[in-house]
Amino acid sequence: MLRIAMVEDNPAEALLFDRALKKPGWPLEVTRLEDGERAIEFLTRTAGNCDLVLLDLNLPRLSGIEVLEQLRRVAGCKSLPIVIVSGSGDLADVERCYRAGANSYVRKPIHVDEIFAMASLLVSYWSTCATLPKRPAAAIV
């Protein structure tokens, strides 16, 4: 089972993306986090229970780039696959994210059918093509 942390502040986009991720019938568990601070708290505490992070760039409290930079400094999160999913096509944003340790940068599609297609490709790749690192044991809360 692929365990995904989706960091998205827009409830409508989060709901649509959650449905799109689950549409192909892959065995997944999606945890939604609404802002950067909650993402840091959850992922530093439970990184061992997460296989993939889908991280929006424009978030309240802490931006996606700040979340990415902080996670890459945490021992249990250094190898955690993080995909930036953003509406920004600005090459400076793309460059900053890769320099900060993003594993991929994906533009958010505008049309619903494109969102479903992109989500299917993401799940397919991270479920069947990518070899994921063994996750460290999660911290006990």
Coordinates of N, CA and C in Angstrom, one line a residue:
M1 N 0.8 -1.2 0.0 CA 0.0 0.0 0.0 C 0.9 1.2 0.0
L2 N 0.6 2.2 -0.9 CA 1.3 3.5 -1.0 C 0.6 4.4 0.0
R3 N 1.4 5.0 0.9 CA 0.9 5.9 1.9 C 1.4 7.3 1.5
I4 N 0.4 8.2 1.2 CA 0.7 9.5 0.7 C 0.3 10.6 1.7
A5 N 1.2 11.5 1.9 CA 0.8 12.8 2.6 C 0.6 13.8 1.6
M6 N -0.6 14.4 1.5 CA -0.9 15.4 0.6 C -1.0 16.7 1.4
V7 N -0.1 17.7 1.0 CA -0.1 19.0 1.7 C -0.7 20.0 0.8
E8 N -2.0 20.3 1.0 CA -2.8 21.2 0.2 C -3.7 22.0 1.0
D9 N -3.7 23.3 0.9 CA -4.5 24.2 1.7 C -5.9 24.4 1.1
N10 N -6.1 24.3 -0.2 CA -7.4 24.5 -0.8 C -8.3 23.3 -0.7
P11 N -9.4 23.3 0.1 CA -10.2 22.1 0.3 C -10.8 21.5 -1.0
A12 N -11.2 22.4 -1.9 CA -11.8 21.9 -3.1 C -10.7 21.1 -4.0
E13 N -9.5 21.7 -4.1 CA -8.4 21.1 -4.8 C -8.0 19.8 -4.1
A14 N -8.0 19.8 -2.8 CA -7.6 18.6 -2.1 C -8.6 17.5 -2.3
L15 N -9.9 17.8 -2.2 CA -10.9 16.8 -2.4 C -10.8 16.2 -3.9
L16 N -10.7 17.1 -4.8 CA -10.6 16.6 -6.2 C -9.3 15.7 -6.4
F17 N -8.2 16.2 -5.9 CA -7.0 15.4 -6.1 C -7.0 14.1 -5.3
D18 N -7.7 14.1 -4.1 CA -7.8 12.8 -3.4 C -8.7 11.8 -4.2
R19 N -9.7 12.3 -4.8 CA -10.6 11.4 -5.7 C -9.8 10.9 -6.9
A20 N -9.0 11.8 -7.4 CA -8.2 11.5 -8.6 C -7.2 10.4 -8.3
L21 N -6.5 10.6 -7.1 CA -5.5 9.6 -6.7 C -6.1 8.2 -6.5
K22 N -7.3 8.2 -5.9 CA -7.9 6.9 -5.6 C -8.7 6.3 -6.8
K23 N -8.9 7.0 -7.8 CA -9.8 6.5 -9.0 C -9.2 5.2 -9.6
P24 N -7.9 5.1 -9.9 CA -7.5 3.9 -10.6 C -7.6 2.6 -9.8
G25 N -7.9 2.7 -8.5 CA -8.1 1.5 -7.7 C -6.8 1.0 -7.0
W26 N -5.8 1.8 -7.0 CA -4.5 1.4 -6.4 C -4.8 1.4 -4.9
P27 N -4.1 0.5 -4.2 CA -4.2 0.5 -2.7 C -3.4 1.6 -2.1
L28 N -4.1 2.7 -1.7 CA -3.4 3.8 -1.1 C -4.1 4.3 0.1
E29 N -3.3 5.0 0.9 CA -3.9 5.7 2.1 C -3.4 7.2 1.9
V30 N -4.3 8.1 1.9 CA -4.0 9.5 1.7 C -4.3 10.3 3.0
T31 N -3.3 11.0 3.5 CA -3.5 11.9 4.7 C -3.4 13.3 4.2
R32 N -4.4 14.1 4.4 CA -4.3 15.5 4.0 C -3.9 16.4 5.1
L33 N -3.0 17.3 4.8 CA -2.5 18.3 5.8 C -2.7 19.7 5.2
E34 N -3.3 20.6 5.9 CA -3.8 21.8 5.4 C -2.7 23.0 5.3
D35 N -1.6 22.9 6.0 CA -0.7 24.0 6.0 C 0.7 23.4 6.3
G36 N 1.7 24.3 6.1 CA 3.1 23.9 6.2 C 3.5 23.5 7.6
E37 N 3.0 24.1 8.6 CA 3.3 23.8 10.0 C 2.8 22.4 10.4
R38 N 1.5 22.1 9.9 CA 1.0 20.7 10.2 C 1.8 19.7 9.5
A39 N 2.2 20.0 8.3 CA 3.0 19.1 7.5 C 4.3 18.7 8.2
I40 N 5.0 19.8 8.7 CA 6.3 19.5 9.4 C 6.0 18.7 10.6
E41 N 5.0 19.0 11.4 CA 4.7 18.3 12.6 C 4.4 16.8 12.3
F42 N 3.5 16.6 11.4 CA 3.1 15.2 11.0 C 4.2 14.4 10.5
L43 N 5.0 15.0 9.5 CA 6.0 14.2 8.8 C 7.2 14.0 9.7
T44 N 7.6 14.9 10.6 CA 8.7 14.6 11.4 C 8.4 13.6 12.5
R45 N 7.1 13.5 12.9 CA 6.6 12.6 13.9 C 6.4 11.2 13.3
T46 N 5.9 11.2 12.0 CA 5.5 9.9 11.4 C 6.1 9.6 10.1
A47 N 7.3 10.1 9.8 CA 7.9 9.9 8.5 C 7.9 8.4 8.1
G48 N 8.1 7.5 9.1 CA 8.1 6.1 8.8 C 6.8 5.5 8.3
N49 N 5.7 6.3 8.5 CA 4.4 5.8 8.0 C 4.0 6.5 6.7
C50 N 4.9 7.1 6.0 CA 4.6 7.8 4.8 C 5.6 7.4 3.7
D51 N 5.1 7.1 2.5 CA 5.9 6.7 1.3 C 6.2 7.8 0.4
L52 N 5.3 8.8 0.4 CA 5.4 9.9 -0.6 C 4.7 11.1 -0.1
V53 N 5.3 12.3 -0.4 CA 4.7 13.6 0.0 C 4.3 14.3 -1.3
L54 N 3.1 14.8 -1.4 CA 2.7 15.6 -2.5 C 2.5 17.0 -1.9
L55 N 3.4 17.9 -2.2 CA 3.5 19.2 -1.5 C 3.2 20.4 -2.4
D56 N 2.2 21.2 -2.0 CA 1.8 22.4 -2.7 C 2.9 23.4 -2.4
L57 N 3.1 24.3 -3.3 CA 4.2 25.3 -3.1 C 3.7 26.5 -2.3
N58 N 2.4 26.9 -2.6 CA 1.9 28.1 -1.9 C 0.9 27.7 -0.8
L59 N 1.5 27.7 0.4 CA 0.7 27.3 1.6 C 0.7 28.4 2.7
P60 N -0.3 28.4 3.6 CA -0.3 29.3 4.7 C 0.8 28.8 5.8
R61 N 1.1 29.7 6.6 CA 2.1 29.6 7.7 C 3.5 29.3 7.2
L62 N 3.8 28.2 6.6 CA 5.1 28.0 6.0 C 4.9 27.6 4.5
S63 N 5.7 28.2 3.6 CA 5.5 27.9 2.2 C 6.0 26.5 1.9
G64 N 5.6 25.9 0.8 CA 6.1 24.6 0.4 C 7.6 24.5 0.4
I65 N 8.3 25.5 -0.1 CA 9.8 25.5 -0.1 C 10.3 25.5 1.3
E66 N 9.7 26.2 2.2 CA 10.2 26.2 3.6 C 9.9 24.8 4.2
V67 N 8.8 24.2 3.9 CA 8.5 22.8 4.4 C 9.6 21.9 3.9
L68 N 9.8 22.0 2.6 CA 10.8 21.1 1.9 C 12.2 21.2 2.6
E69 N 12.6 22.5 2.8 CA 14.0 22.7 3.4 C 14.0 22.2 4.8
Q70 N 13.0 22.4 5.6 CA 13.0 21.9 6.9 C 13.0 20.3 7.0
L71 N 12.2 19.7 6.1 CA 12.1 18.3 6.1 C 13.5 17.6 5.7
R72 N 14.2 18.3 4.8 CA 15.5 17.7 4.3 C 16.5 17.8 5.4
R73 N 16.3 18.6 6.5 CA 17.2 18.7 7.6 C 16.9 17.6 8.7
V74 N 15.8 16.9 8.6 CA 15.4 15.9 9.6 C 15.8 14.6 9.1
A75 N 16.6 13.9 10.0 CA 17.2 12.6 9.6 C 16.2 11.6 9.0
G76 N 15.0 11.5 9.6 CA 14.0 10.5 9.1 C 13.3 10.9 7.8
C77 N 13.6 12.2 7.4 CA 12.9 12.7 6.2 C 13.8 13.0 5.0
K78 N 15.1 12.7 5.2 CA 16.1 13.1 4.1 C 15.8 12.3 2.9
S79 N 15.4 11.1 3.0 CA 15.2 10.3 1.7 C 13.7 10.1 1.4
L80 N 12.8 10.8 2.1 CA 11.4 10.7 1.9 C 11.1 11.3 0.5
P81 N 10.5 10.6 -0.4 CA 10.2 11.2 -1.7 C 9.2 12.3 -1.6
I82 N 9.6 13.5 -2.1 CA 8.7 14.7 -2.0 C 8.5 15.2 -3.5
V83 N 7.2 15.3 -3.9 CA 6.9 15.8 -5.2 C 6.2 17.1 -5.0
I84 N 6.7 18.2 -5.6 CA 6.0 19.5 -5.5 C 4.9 19.5 -6.6
V85 N 3.7 19.8 -6.2 CA 2.6 19.9 -7.1 C 2.1 21.4 -7.0
S86 N 2.4 22.1 -8.0 CA 2.1 23.6 -8.0 C 1.5 24.1 -9.3
G87 N 0.8 25.2 -9.1 CA 0.2 25.9 -10.3 C 1.3 26.8 -11.0
S88 N 2.4 27.0 -10.3 CA 3.4 27.9 -10.8 C 4.3 27.1 -11.8
G89 N 4.5 27.8 -13.0 CA 5.4 27.3 -14.0 C 6.6 28.1 -14.1
D90 N 6.8 29.0 -13.1 CA 8.0 29.8 -13.0 C 9.3 29.0 -12.9
L91 N 10.2 29.1 -13.8 CA 11.4 28.2 -13.7 C 12.2 28.5 -12.5
A92 N 12.2 29.7 -11.9 CA 12.9 30.0 -10.7 C 12.3 29.2 -9.6
D93 N 11.0 29.0 -9.5 CA 10.4 28.1 -8.5 C 10.8 26.7 -8.7
V94 N 10.8 26.2 -9.9 CA 11.3 24.9 -10.2 C 12.7 24.6 -9.7
E95 N 13.6 25.5 -10.1 CA 15.0 25.5 -9.7 C 15.2 25.5 -8.2
R96 N 14.5 26.4 -7.5 CA 14.6 26.4 -6.1 C 14.1 25.1 -5.4
C97 N 13.1 24.6 -5.9 CA 12.6 23.3 -5.3 C 13.6 22.1 -5.5
Y98 N 14.1 22.0 -6.7 CA 15.1 20.9 -6.9 C 16.3 21.2 -6.1
R99 N 16.8 22.4 -6.0 CA 18.0 22.7 -5.2 C 17.7 22.4 -3.7
A100 N 16.5 22.6 -3.3 CA 16.1 22.3 -1.9 C 15.9 20.8 -1.6
G101 N 15.9 20.0 -2.6 CA 15.7 18.5 -2.4 C 14.5 17.9 -2.9
A102 N 13.7 18.6 -3.7 CA 12.5 18.0 -4.3 C 12.9 16.8 -5.2
N103 N 12.1 15.8 -5.2 CA 12.3 14.6 -6.1 C 11.7 14.8 -7.5
S104 N 10.7 15.7 -7.5 CA 10.0 16.0 -8.7 C 9.2 17.3 -8.6
Y105 N 8.9 17.9 -9.7 CA 8.1 19.1 -9.7 C 7.0 19.0 -10.8
V106 N 5.8 19.0 -10.4 CA 4.7 18.7 -11.3 C 3.7 19.9 -11.3
R107 N 3.4 20.4 -12.5 CA 2.4 21.5 -12.6 C 1.0 21.0 -12.4
K108 N 0.3 21.8 -11.6 CA -1.1 21.4 -11.3 C -1.9 21.7 -12.6
P109 N -2.6 20.6 -13.1 CA -3.4 20.9 -14.3 C -4.6 21.7 -14.0
I110 N -5.2 22.3 -15.0 CA -6.4 23.2 -14.8 C -7.6 22.4 -14.9
H111 N -7.7 21.5 -15.9 CA -8.9 20.8 -16.2 C -9.0 19.5 -15.4
V112 N -10.2 19.1 -15.1 CA -10.4 18.0 -14.2 C -9.9 16.7 -14.8
D113 N -10.1 16.5 -16.1 CA -9.6 15.2 -16.8 C -8.1 15.2 -16.7
E114 N -7.4 16.3 -16.8 CA -6.0 16.3 -16.7 C -5.5 16.0 -15.3
I115 N -6.3 16.5 -14.3 CA -5.9 16.2 -12.9 C -6.0 14.7 -12.7
F116 N -7.0 14.0 -13.2 CA -7.2 12.6 -13.0 C -6.1 11.8 -13.8
A117 N -5.7 12.3 -15.0 CA -4.6 11.7 -15.7 C -3.3 11.8 -15.0
M118 N -3.0 13.0 -14.5 CA -1.7 13.2 -13.8 C -1.7 12.4 -12.5
A119 N -2.8 12.4 -11.7 CA -2.8 11.6 -10.5 C -2.6 10.1 -10.8
S120 N -3.2 9.6 -11.8 CA -3.0 8.2 -12.2 C -1.5 7.9 -12.5
L121 N -0.9 8.8 -13.3 CA 0.5 8.6 -13.6 C 1.4 8.7 -12.4
L122 N 1.1 9.6 -11.5 CA 1.9 9.7 -10.2 C 1.8 8.4 -9.4
V123 N 0.6 8.0 -9.2 CA 0.4 6.8 -8.4 C 1.0 5.6 -9.1
S124 N 0.8 5.5 -10.4 CA 1.4 4.3 -11.1 C 2.9 4.3 -11.0
Y125 N 3.6 5.5 -11.2 CA 5.0 5.6 -11.1 C 5.5 5.2 -9.7
W126 N 5.0 5.9 -8.7 CA 5.5 5.7 -7.3 C 5.1 4.3 -6.8
S127 N 4.0 3.7 -7.3 CA 3.6 2.3 -6.9 C 4.4 1.2 -7.6
T128 N 4.7 1.4 -8.8 CA 5.2 0.2 -9.6 C 6.5 0.5 -10.2
C129 N 6.9 1.7 -10.5 CA 8.2 1.9 -11.2 C 9.3 2.2 -10.3
A130 N 9.0 3.1 -9.3 CA 10.0 3.6 -8.4 C 10.3 2.6 -7.3
T131 N 11.6 2.4 -7.0 CA 11.9 1.6 -5.8 C 12.1 2.6 -4.7
L132 N 11.2 2.5 -3.7 CA 11.2 3.5 -2.6 C 12.2 3.0 -1.5
P133 N 12.8 4.0 -0.8 CA 13.7 3.6 0.3 C 12.9 3.0 1.5
K134 N 13.6 2.2 2.2 CA 12.9 1.6 3.4 C 12.7 2.7 4.4
R135 N 11.5 2.8 4.9 CA 11.2 3.9 5.8 C 11.7 3.6 7.2
P136 N 12.2 4.5 7.9 CA 12.6 4.3 9.3 C 11.4 4.1 10.1
A137 N 11.5 3.4 11.3 CA 10.4 3.2 12.2 C 9.9 4.6 12.6
A138 N 8.6 4.7 12.6 CA 7.9 6.0 13.0 C 8.1 6.2 14.5
A139 N 8.2 7.4 14.9 CA 8.3 7.8 16.3 C 7.0 7.4 17.0
I140 N 7.1 7.0 18.2 CA 5.9 6.7 19.0 C 5.5 8.0 19.7
V141 N 4.2 8.3 19.5 CA 3.7 9.6 20.0 C 3.1 9.3 21.4

